[in-house]
Short mmCIF file of C-alpha atoms and ligand atoms in Angstrom, two decimals:
data_model
loop_
_atom_site.label_atom_id
_atom_site.label_comp_id
_atom_site.label_asym_id
_atom_site.label_seq_id
_atom_site.Cartn_x
_atom_site.Cartn_y
_atom_site.Cartn_z
CA MET A 62 -34.70 3.30 3.88
CA ALA A 63 -31.03 3.08 2.49
CA LYS A 64 -30.88 2.68 -1.25
CA LEU A 65 -29.40 -0.43 -2.84
CA ALA A 66 -25.75 -0.04 -3.76
CA GLU A 67 -26.97 -0.37 -7.53
CA GLN A 68 -29.21 2.48 -7.21
CA GLU A 69 -27.49 4.88 -5.23
CA HIS A 70 -25.71 6.49 -8.16
CA PRO A 71 -26.46 6.93 -11.89
CA ASN A 72 -23.42 4.98 -13.26
CA LYS A 73 -23.62 1.19 -13.29
CA ALA A 74 -20.60 -0.51 -11.63
CA PHE A 75 -19.45 -3.89 -11.25
CA GLY A 76 -16.87 -5.46 -9.15
CA TRP A 77 -16.09 -8.13 -6.69
CA ALA A 78 -17.11 -7.86 -2.85
CA ALA A 79 -16.96 -9.66 0.30
CA ARG A 80 -20.18 -10.14 2.15
CA ASP A 81 -19.05 -11.14 5.38
CA SER A 82 -15.78 -11.85 7.52
CA SER A 83 -15.27 -15.14 5.73
CA GLY A 84 -13.58 -12.53 3.31
CA VAL A 85 -14.61 -14.68 0.30
CA LEU A 86 -15.00 -12.32 -2.68
CA SER A 87 -17.81 -12.80 -5.39
CA PRO A 88 -19.31 -10.67 -8.18
CA PHE A 89 -21.27 -7.56 -7.08
CA ASN A 90 -23.32 -5.01 -8.99
CA PHE A 91 -23.25 -1.39 -7.56
CA SER A 92 -22.95 2.12 -8.97
CA ARG A 93 -20.61 5.12 -8.91
CA ARG A 94 -21.59 8.79 -9.03
CA ALA A 95 -21.64 11.03 -12.24
CA THR A 96 -18.29 12.55 -12.91
CA GLY A 97 -18.63 15.97 -10.91
CA GLU A 98 -17.01 19.16 -11.94
CA LYS A 99 -13.72 18.41 -10.04
CA ASP A 100 -13.82 14.64 -10.67
CA VAL A 101 -11.91 12.23 -12.93
CA SER A 102 -13.56 9.11 -14.10
CA PHE A 103 -11.44 6.19 -15.44
CA LYS A 104 -11.47 2.76 -16.63
CA VAL A 105 -9.78 0.55 -14.03
CA LEU A 106 -7.21 -1.58 -15.84
CA TYR A 107 -5.21 -3.14 -12.94
CA CYS A 108 -5.59 -3.17 -9.08
CA GLY A 109 -2.87 -4.54 -6.62
CA ILE A 110 -3.74 -6.67 -3.63
CA CYS A 111 -2.29 -5.28 -0.63
CA HIS A 112 -2.25 -7.07 2.81
CA SER A 113 -4.59 -4.40 4.16
CA ASP A 114 -7.18 -5.74 1.64
CA LEU A 115 -6.94 -9.02 3.54
CA HIS A 116 -7.07 -7.58 6.92
CA MET A 117 -10.21 -5.75 5.85
CA LEU A 118 -11.91 -8.51 4.05
CA LYS A 119 -11.67 -10.46 7.18
CA ASN A 120 -12.37 -7.66 9.56
CA GLU A 121 -9.11 -8.17 11.54
CA TRP A 122 -9.18 -4.38 12.44
CA GLY A 123 -12.85 -4.57 13.53
CA SER A 124 -13.90 -1.64 11.29
CA THR A 125 -15.18 -3.54 8.29
CA THR A 126 -18.68 -3.03 6.94
CA TYR A 127 -20.03 -5.35 4.24
CA PRO A 128 -20.50 -5.55 1.40
CA LEU A 129 -16.72 -4.63 0.88
CA VAL A 130 -15.08 -4.00 -2.65
CA PRO A 131 -11.47 -3.79 -1.62
CA GLY A 132 -8.63 -2.27 -3.67
CA HIS A 133 -6.45 0.80 -3.13
CA GLU A 134 -3.64 0.33 -5.68
CA ILE A 135 -5.71 1.12 -8.77
CA ALA A 136 -4.52 2.09 -12.27
CA GLY A 137 -6.36 2.77 -15.41
CA ILE A 138 -7.14 5.31 -18.20
CA VAL A 139 -9.26 8.47 -17.99
CA THR A 140 -12.58 8.20 -19.75
CA GLU A 141 -14.10 11.40 -18.48
CA VAL A 142 -13.22 14.74 -16.83
CA GLY A 143 -15.35 17.18 -14.96
CA SER A 144 -15.64 20.81 -16.40
CA LYS A 145 -13.15 22.25 -13.54
CA VAL A 146 -10.52 19.48 -13.74
CA GLN A 147 -7.11 21.09 -14.59
CA LYS A 148 -4.54 18.37 -14.29
CA PHE A 149 -6.04 15.55 -16.44
CA LYS A 150 -7.75 14.96 -19.65
CA VAL A 151 -9.40 11.95 -21.34
CA GLY A 152 -6.91 9.13 -22.28
CA ASP A 153 -4.37 9.96 -19.34
CA ARG A 154 -2.81 7.21 -17.39
CA VAL A 155 -3.76 7.59 -13.82
CA GLY A 156 -4.15 6.03 -10.42
CA VAL A 157 -5.79 6.16 -7.10
CA GLY A 158 -4.37 4.90 -3.79
CA CYS A 159 -5.67 4.69 -0.43
CA MET A 160 -7.70 7.74 -0.02
CA VAL A 161 -10.25 9.75 -2.00
CA GLY A 162 -11.08 12.65 0.29
CA SER A 163 -10.07 14.84 3.10
CA CYS A 164 -11.21 18.06 4.92
CA ASN A 165 -9.05 20.26 2.89
CA SER A 166 -8.93 22.83 5.62
CA CYS A 167 -6.99 21.33 8.58
CA GLU A 168 -3.32 21.78 9.45
CA ASN A 169 -2.48 18.16 7.91
CA CYS A 170 -4.21 19.16 4.86
CA SER A 171 -2.56 22.60 4.51
CA ASN A 172 0.81 20.74 4.86
CA SER A 173 -0.06 18.14 1.88
CA LEU A 174 -0.60 15.45 4.66
CA GLU A 175 -4.04 14.46 3.69
CA ASN A 176 -3.23 10.96 4.76
CA TYR A 177 -3.09 12.49 8.40
CA CYS A 178 -6.33 14.44 8.22
CA PRO A 179 -8.79 13.23 10.76
CA LYS A 180 -11.45 13.40 8.18
CA MET A 181 -9.52 11.48 5.50
CA ILE A 182 -11.81 9.25 3.45
CA LEU A 183 -10.59 5.75 2.52
CA THR A 184 -10.97 4.28 -1.04
CA TYR A 185 -13.14 1.66 0.12
CA GLY A 186 -15.30 0.78 3.23
CA ALA A 187 -15.70 4.42 4.23
CA LYS A 188 -18.35 7.05 3.87
CA TYR A 189 -17.86 9.48 1.14
CA PHE A 190 -19.07 13.34 1.81
CA ASP A 191 -22.49 12.43 0.50
CA GLY A 192 -23.04 9.57 2.83
CA THR A 193 -22.61 6.89 0.40
CA THR A 194 -20.16 4.07 0.68
CA THR A 195 -16.83 4.21 -0.91
CA TYR A 196 -15.97 1.06 -3.07
CA GLY A 197 -12.39 0.04 -4.18
CA GLY A 198 -10.56 -1.02 -7.26
CA TYR A 199 -11.53 -4.55 -7.57
CA SER A 200 -14.02 -3.11 -10.05
CA ASP A 201 -14.46 -1.85 -13.58
CA ILE A 202 -14.77 1.87 -13.23
CA MET A 203 -13.52 4.51 -10.68
CA VAL A 204 -14.38 8.12 -10.14
CA ALA A 205 -12.41 10.49 -7.86
CA ASP A 206 -11.77 14.08 -7.09
CA GLU A 207 -8.68 15.04 -9.20
CA HIS A 208 -6.68 16.09 -6.04
CA PHE A 209 -6.63 12.40 -5.12
CA VAL A 210 -5.62 11.14 -8.57
CA ILE A 211 -1.93 10.32 -9.56
CA ARG A 212 -0.43 10.77 -12.84
CA ILE A 213 1.40 7.53 -13.81
CA PRO A 214 4.60 8.39 -15.71
CA ASP A 215 4.85 7.06 -19.29
CA ASN A 216 7.79 4.70 -18.61
CA ILE A 217 6.15 2.72 -15.77
CA ALA A 218 3.66 -0.01 -17.17
CA LEU A 219 0.23 0.31 -15.39
CA ASP A 220 0.32 -3.00 -14.01
CA ALA A 221 3.54 -2.52 -12.25
CA ALA A 222 2.52 1.19 -11.35
CA ALA A 223 -0.36 -0.04 -9.25
CA PRO A 224 1.35 -1.32 -6.24
CA LEU A 225 3.47 1.92 -5.99
CA LEU A 226 0.23 3.66 -4.99
CA CYS A 227 0.05 2.06 -1.66
CA ALA A 228 3.17 -0.18 -1.09
CA GLY A 229 5.52 2.30 -2.72
CA ILE A 230 4.44 5.41 -0.90
CA THR A 231 4.01 3.64 2.25
CA VAL A 232 7.70 2.84 2.39
CA TYR A 233 8.95 5.95 0.56
CA SER A 234 7.37 8.35 2.83
CA PRO A 235 9.05 7.18 6.01
CA LEU A 236 12.52 6.72 4.47
CA ARG A 237 12.15 10.31 3.59
CA TYR A 238 10.62 11.74 6.57
CA TYR A 239 12.83 9.95 9.09
CA GLY A 240 15.97 10.92 7.20
CA LEU A 241 16.83 7.36 5.90
CA ASP A 242 17.29 8.58 2.52
CA LYS A 243 20.96 9.49 2.77
CA PRO A 244 23.77 7.63 0.87
CA GLY A 245 25.74 5.19 3.23
CA LEU A 246 23.14 4.82 5.88
CA HIS A 247 22.48 1.31 7.03
CA VAL A 248 18.89 0.52 6.56
CA GLY A 249 17.03 -2.60 7.54
CA VAL A 250 13.83 -4.09 6.09
CA VAL A 251 11.82 -6.60 8.08
CA GLY A 252 9.25 -8.55 6.15
CA LEU A 253 9.80 -9.19 2.57
CA GLY A 254 6.50 -9.03 0.99
CA GLY A 255 4.65 -6.42 -0.96
CA LEU A 256 5.92 -3.39 1.01
CA GLY A 257 9.29 -4.93 2.04
CA HIS A 258 10.54 -5.53 -1.54
CA VAL A 259 9.76 -2.18 -2.56
CA ALA A 260 11.39 -0.64 0.52
CA VAL A 261 14.55 -2.46 -0.41
CA LYS A 262 14.47 -0.85 -4.04
CA PHE A 263 13.73 2.53 -2.71
CA ALA A 264 16.43 2.34 0.02
CA LYS A 265 19.14 1.25 -2.43
CA ALA A 266 18.04 4.09 -4.66
CA PHE A 267 18.63 6.59 -2.02
CA GLY A 268 22.18 4.92 -1.53
CA ALA A 269 21.61 3.10 1.61
CA LYS A 270 23.26 -0.13 2.44
CA VAL A 271 20.33 -2.37 2.88
CA THR A 272 19.93 -5.42 4.98
CA VAL A 273 16.87 -7.63 4.73
CA ILE A 274 15.84 -9.07 8.13
CA SER A 275 13.65 -12.22 7.71
CA THR A 276 12.57 -15.30 9.29
CA SER A 277 12.94 -17.38 6.33
CA PRO A 278 16.52 -18.10 5.03
CA ASN A 279 14.99 -19.33 1.64
CA LYS A 280 14.47 -15.78 0.69
CA LYS A 281 18.26 -14.69 0.84
CA LYS A 282 19.25 -15.62 -2.61
CA GLU A 283 16.64 -13.51 -4.25
CA ALA A 284 16.73 -10.72 -1.80
CA ILE A 285 20.49 -10.10 -2.76
CA GLU A 286 20.56 -11.31 -6.50
CA ASN A 287 17.19 -10.01 -7.65
CA LEU A 288 16.23 -6.98 -5.27
CA GLY A 289 19.71 -5.78 -4.81
CA ALA A 290 19.89 -5.99 -1.03
CA ASP A 291 23.44 -5.82 0.37
CA SER A 292 22.97 -8.43 3.09
CA PHE A 293 20.55 -10.85 4.63
CA LEU A 294 19.81 -11.39 8.35
CA VAL A 295 17.91 -14.40 9.55
CA SER A 296 16.05 -13.17 12.67
CA ARG A 297 16.14 -16.51 14.02
CA GLU A 298 19.84 -17.12 14.10
CA PRO A 299 21.20 -15.37 17.32
CA GLU A 300 24.81 -15.79 16.03
CA GLN A 301 23.87 -13.68 12.97
CA ILE A 302 22.01 -11.14 15.11
CA GLN A 303 24.88 -11.00 17.56
CA ALA A 304 27.27 -9.92 14.82
CA VAL A 305 25.34 -6.75 13.58
CA LEU A 306 24.03 -5.42 17.06
CA GLY A 307 23.87 -1.66 17.04
CA THR A 308 24.90 -1.20 13.46
CA PHE A 309 21.53 0.15 11.87
CA ASP A 310 20.63 3.70 11.40
CA GLY A 311 16.96 2.68 10.75
CA ILE A 312 14.63 -0.16 10.18
CA ILE A 313 11.31 -0.23 8.35
CA ASP A 314 9.14 -2.95 9.80
CA THR A 315 6.49 -4.20 7.32
CA VAL A 316 5.34 -7.30 9.06
CA SER A 317 1.65 -7.87 9.03
CA ALA A 318 1.40 -10.09 12.16
CA VAL A 319 2.31 -9.71 15.87
CA HIS A 320 5.89 -10.33 16.21
CA PRO A 321 8.73 -9.40 18.75
CA ILE A 322 10.33 -5.92 18.21
CA LEU A 323 12.82 -6.11 20.96
CA PRO A 324 15.56 -7.90 18.89
CA LEU A 325 14.95 -5.20 16.21
CA ILE A 326 15.62 -2.35 18.65
CA ALA A 327 18.69 -4.04 19.70
CA LEU A 328 20.02 -3.79 16.07
CA LEU A 329 19.65 0.10 16.19
CA LYS A 330 22.74 2.31 16.61
CA THR A 331 22.36 5.15 19.08
CA HIS A 332 19.51 7.57 17.79
CA GLY A 333 18.42 4.67 15.47
CA LYS A 334 14.83 4.51 14.34
CA LEU A 335 12.49 1.57 14.15
CA VAL A 336 9.77 2.63 11.79
CA MET A 337 6.42 0.53 11.91
CA VAL A 338 4.43 0.45 8.87
CA GLY A 339 3.04 -3.10 9.20
CA ALA A 340 -0.30 -3.00 11.05
CA PRO A 341 -0.81 -6.16 13.23
CA GLU A 342 -4.16 -6.57 14.55
CA LYS A 343 -2.89 -6.89 18.22
CA PRO A 344 -0.57 -4.70 20.22
CA LEU A 345 3.35 -5.34 20.29
CA GLU A 346 5.50 -5.64 23.38
CA LEU A 347 7.54 -2.37 23.67
CA PRO A 348 9.84 -2.45 26.73
CA ALA A 349 11.15 1.07 27.72
CA PHE A 350 14.64 0.13 28.74
CA PRO A 351 16.01 -0.83 25.41
CA LEU A 352 14.81 2.65 24.10
CA LEU A 353 16.23 4.73 26.77
CA MET A 354 19.68 2.96 26.37
CA GLY A 355 20.84 4.78 23.13
CA ARG A 356 17.89 7.43 22.81
CA LYS A 357 16.41 5.00 20.27
CA MET A 358 13.02 5.71 18.67
CA VAL A 359 10.13 3.50 17.67
CA ALA A 360 7.75 5.30 15.09
CA GLY A 361 5.08 4.86 12.63
CA SER A 362 4.04 5.98 9.28
CA CYS A 363 0.80 5.82 7.21
CA ILE A 364 0.80 5.78 3.36
CA GLY A 365 1.73 9.47 2.43
CA GLY A 366 0.16 12.86 1.10
CA MET A 367 -0.83 13.29 -2.45
CA LYS A 368 2.18 15.74 -3.22
CA GLU A 369 4.54 13.15 -2.02
CA THR A 370 2.76 10.18 -3.62
CA GLN A 371 3.26 12.07 -7.12
CA GLU A 372 6.88 12.75 -6.02
CA MET A 373 7.47 9.00 -5.22
CA ILE A 374 6.07 7.50 -8.38
CA ASP A 375 8.07 10.19 -10.48
CA PHE A 376 11.26 9.24 -8.46
CA ALA A 377 10.31 5.60 -9.19
CA ALA A 378 10.14 6.18 -12.83
CA LYS A 379 13.30 8.16 -12.99
CA HIS A 380 15.44 5.48 -10.95
CA LYS A 381 13.34 2.73 -12.90
CA ILE A 382 12.13 1.24 -9.63
CA THR A 383 9.02 -1.01 -10.25
CA PRO A 384 7.45 -3.61 -8.04
CA ASP A 385 7.93 -7.49 -8.93
CA ILE A 386 4.16 -8.60 -9.51
CA GLU A 387 2.30 -11.68 -10.29
CA VAL A 388 -0.63 -10.58 -12.63
CA ILE A 389 -3.80 -12.70 -11.96
CA PRO A 390 -7.27 -12.86 -13.40
CA ILE A 391 -10.04 -11.56 -11.13
CA ASP A 392 -11.56 -15.27 -10.75
CA TYR A 393 -8.14 -16.21 -9.05
CA VAL A 394 -8.52 -13.60 -6.26
CA ASN A 395 -9.72 -15.92 -3.52
CA THR A 396 -6.87 -18.27 -4.20
CA ALA A 397 -4.55 -15.26 -4.06
CA MET A 398 -5.83 -14.14 -0.80
CA GLU A 399 -5.02 -17.72 0.57
CA ARG A 400 -1.61 -17.58 -0.78
CA LEU A 401 -1.05 -13.90 0.58
CA VAL A 402 -1.93 -15.48 4.16
CA LYS A 403 0.94 -17.78 3.63
CA ALA A 404 3.33 -15.15 2.07
CA ASP A 405 3.31 -16.98 -1.09
CA VAL A 406 3.66 -14.38 -3.55
CA LYS A 407 6.70 -12.55 -5.34
CA TYR A 408 5.93 -9.93 -4.27
CA ARG A 409 2.58 -8.44 -5.27
CA PHE A 410 -0.62 -9.77 -6.89
CA VAL A 411 -2.00 -7.44 -9.32
CA ILE A 412 -5.51 -8.25 -10.73
CA ASP A 413 -5.72 -7.79 -14.54
CA ILE A 414 -9.13 -6.06 -14.32
CA GLY A 415 -9.25 -4.69 -17.89
CA ASN A 416 -8.85 -8.18 -19.44
CA THR A 417 -10.79 -10.18 -16.89
CA LEU A 418 -13.38 -8.50 -14.92
CA LYS A 419 -16.55 -9.15 -16.88
CA SER A 420 -20.00 -8.03 -15.77
CA SER A 421 -22.46 -10.80 -16.25
CA SER A 422 -25.32 -8.32 -16.97
N1 NAD B 1345 1.24 1.91 7.27
C1 NAD B 1345 0.66 1.88 6.06
O1 NAD B 1345 0.24 3.04 5.53
C2 NAD B 1345 0.42 0.54 5.49
C3 NAD B 1345 0.20 0.71 4.00
C4 NAD B 1345 -0.20 -0.85 3.44
C5 NAD B 1345 -0.06 -1.77 4.12
N2 NAD B 1345 0.12 -1.64 5.54
C6 NAD B 1345 0.30 -3.15 6.44
O2 NAD B 1345 1.65 -3.33 6.13
C7 NAD B 1345 1.71 -4.85 6.47
C8 NAD B 1345 2.25 -5.45 5.16
O3 NAD B 1345 1.64 -5.46 4.12
P1 NAD B 1345 2.08 -6.25 2.75
O4 NAD B 1345 1.04 -5.98 1.73
O5 NAD B 1345 3.55 -5.72 2.50
O6 NAD B 1345 2.03 -7.57 3.38
P2 NAD B 1345 2.76 -8.98 2.76
O7 NAD B 1345 1.80 -9.99 3.20
O8 NAD B 1345 2.95 -8.83 1.22
O9 NAD B 1345 4.08 -8.83 3.56
C9 NAD B 1345 4.12 -9.06 4.85
C10 NAD B 1345 5.55 -9.87 5.23
O10 NAD B 1345 5.42 -10.16 6.57
C11 NAD B 1345 6.01 -11.42 6.75
N3 NAD B 1345 5.44 -12.00 7.95
C12 NAD B 1345 4.18 -12.25 8.33
N4 NAD B 1345 4.05 -12.57 9.61
C13 NAD B 1345 5.30 -12.62 10.08
C14 NAD B 1345 5.79 -12.92 11.25
N5 NAD B 1345 5.09 -13.37 12.31
N6 NAD B 1345 6.97 -12.85 11.68
C15 NAD B 1345 7.97 -12.32 10.67
N7 NAD B 1345 7.38 -11.90 9.39
C16 NAD B 1345 6.10 -12.10 9.13
C17 NAD B 1345 5.60 -12.20 5.55
O11 NAD B 1345 6.55 -13.34 5.40
C18 NAD B 1345 5.78 -11.02 4.48
O12 NAD B 1345 6.91 -11.25 3.87
C19 NAD B 1345 0.25 -5.17 6.57
O13 NAD B 1345 -0.13 -5.39 7.90
C20 NAD B 1345 -0.63 -4.07 5.95
O14 NAD B 1345 -1.80 -3.93 6.45
C21 NAD B 1345 0.33 -0.49 6.12
ZN1 ZN B 1346 -2.30 -0.91 1.00
#
């Protein structure tokens, strides 16, 4: 018989888990493995709430197993390191993002693309090498192989650093890979949520002219004045769309629900790229003709490799790019999820784990 989550490993852990597809989170006792020779253990201080957590809590992608402890934007302070750990020591400021393992031998792993390894192990809701379930950062302690641990630069506060570990790398990687990181390019960002608002900041730091494309005109003032976007396009206004057809070098699409992409393709220049990073649970409609006319590309991107994630957070530190966050106590997490459904957050919830997650035992 499978062991109880509390008895699988020697170290007691405590977090909040969903037990079914209602997605409601409640206190949960489990355990973490002892610090292995290549492992880093750390006290979790902050964890961001990604929309992927919401998709997973409600089993919207059909792959969730319960109990599920979400959280893959995890920041904290090292408490113990294994004997063969080289990069970290007790007291270091560290983080873990979306993955905690990969095969380390395939072509993707050899190219620092652990995120595309077929055996990549997700930070939560997956099976680790030893067959036990992985649990995420809505919890008090974390342990991970040092290869999957990121050093958080001193000049980024830990609460603001957390969302960079998923939202940050998810938009930085495609901007770089698809060549949208050159000064003067016109880059669009669709969906001004957790990912989208960081995409605006990175694209601006690369020197792009950035246009936010949104369904809600009420985000305009903030997008331009606070986030630094150059312009704002209301996607439901045909006249506004008409005026900028064929003017975008690339668009990063972060929308979490099914939405029409044909109007976005029309915004691209010849050779323009529409990069999907949002992950709606149902297929999008993709007509061929608009792609043929102008050799346009619709592409995708999933987080980023460990090397690039470190590069991203170092770049963020250098350019003073930090997410706009709303820090919440753990017992607000279910309300936060309800607000996230309604896109009622500017722009990322971050749970104050260190001060508010208290084990009852
Ligand atoms: N590719 C990856 O590696 C990766 C990584 C993280 C998250 N994601 C996915 O990206 C998506 C966005 O994540 P997030 O954390 O930024 O979410 P979020 O909820 O913070 O932001 C999503 C944005 O999309 C907008 N939106 C929602 N439905 C819309 C619709 N029908 N039309 C237009 N706009 C709409 C919302 O207003 C919001 O601004 C999610 O699907 C998430 O699972 C992908
Ligand atoms: Zn995420």
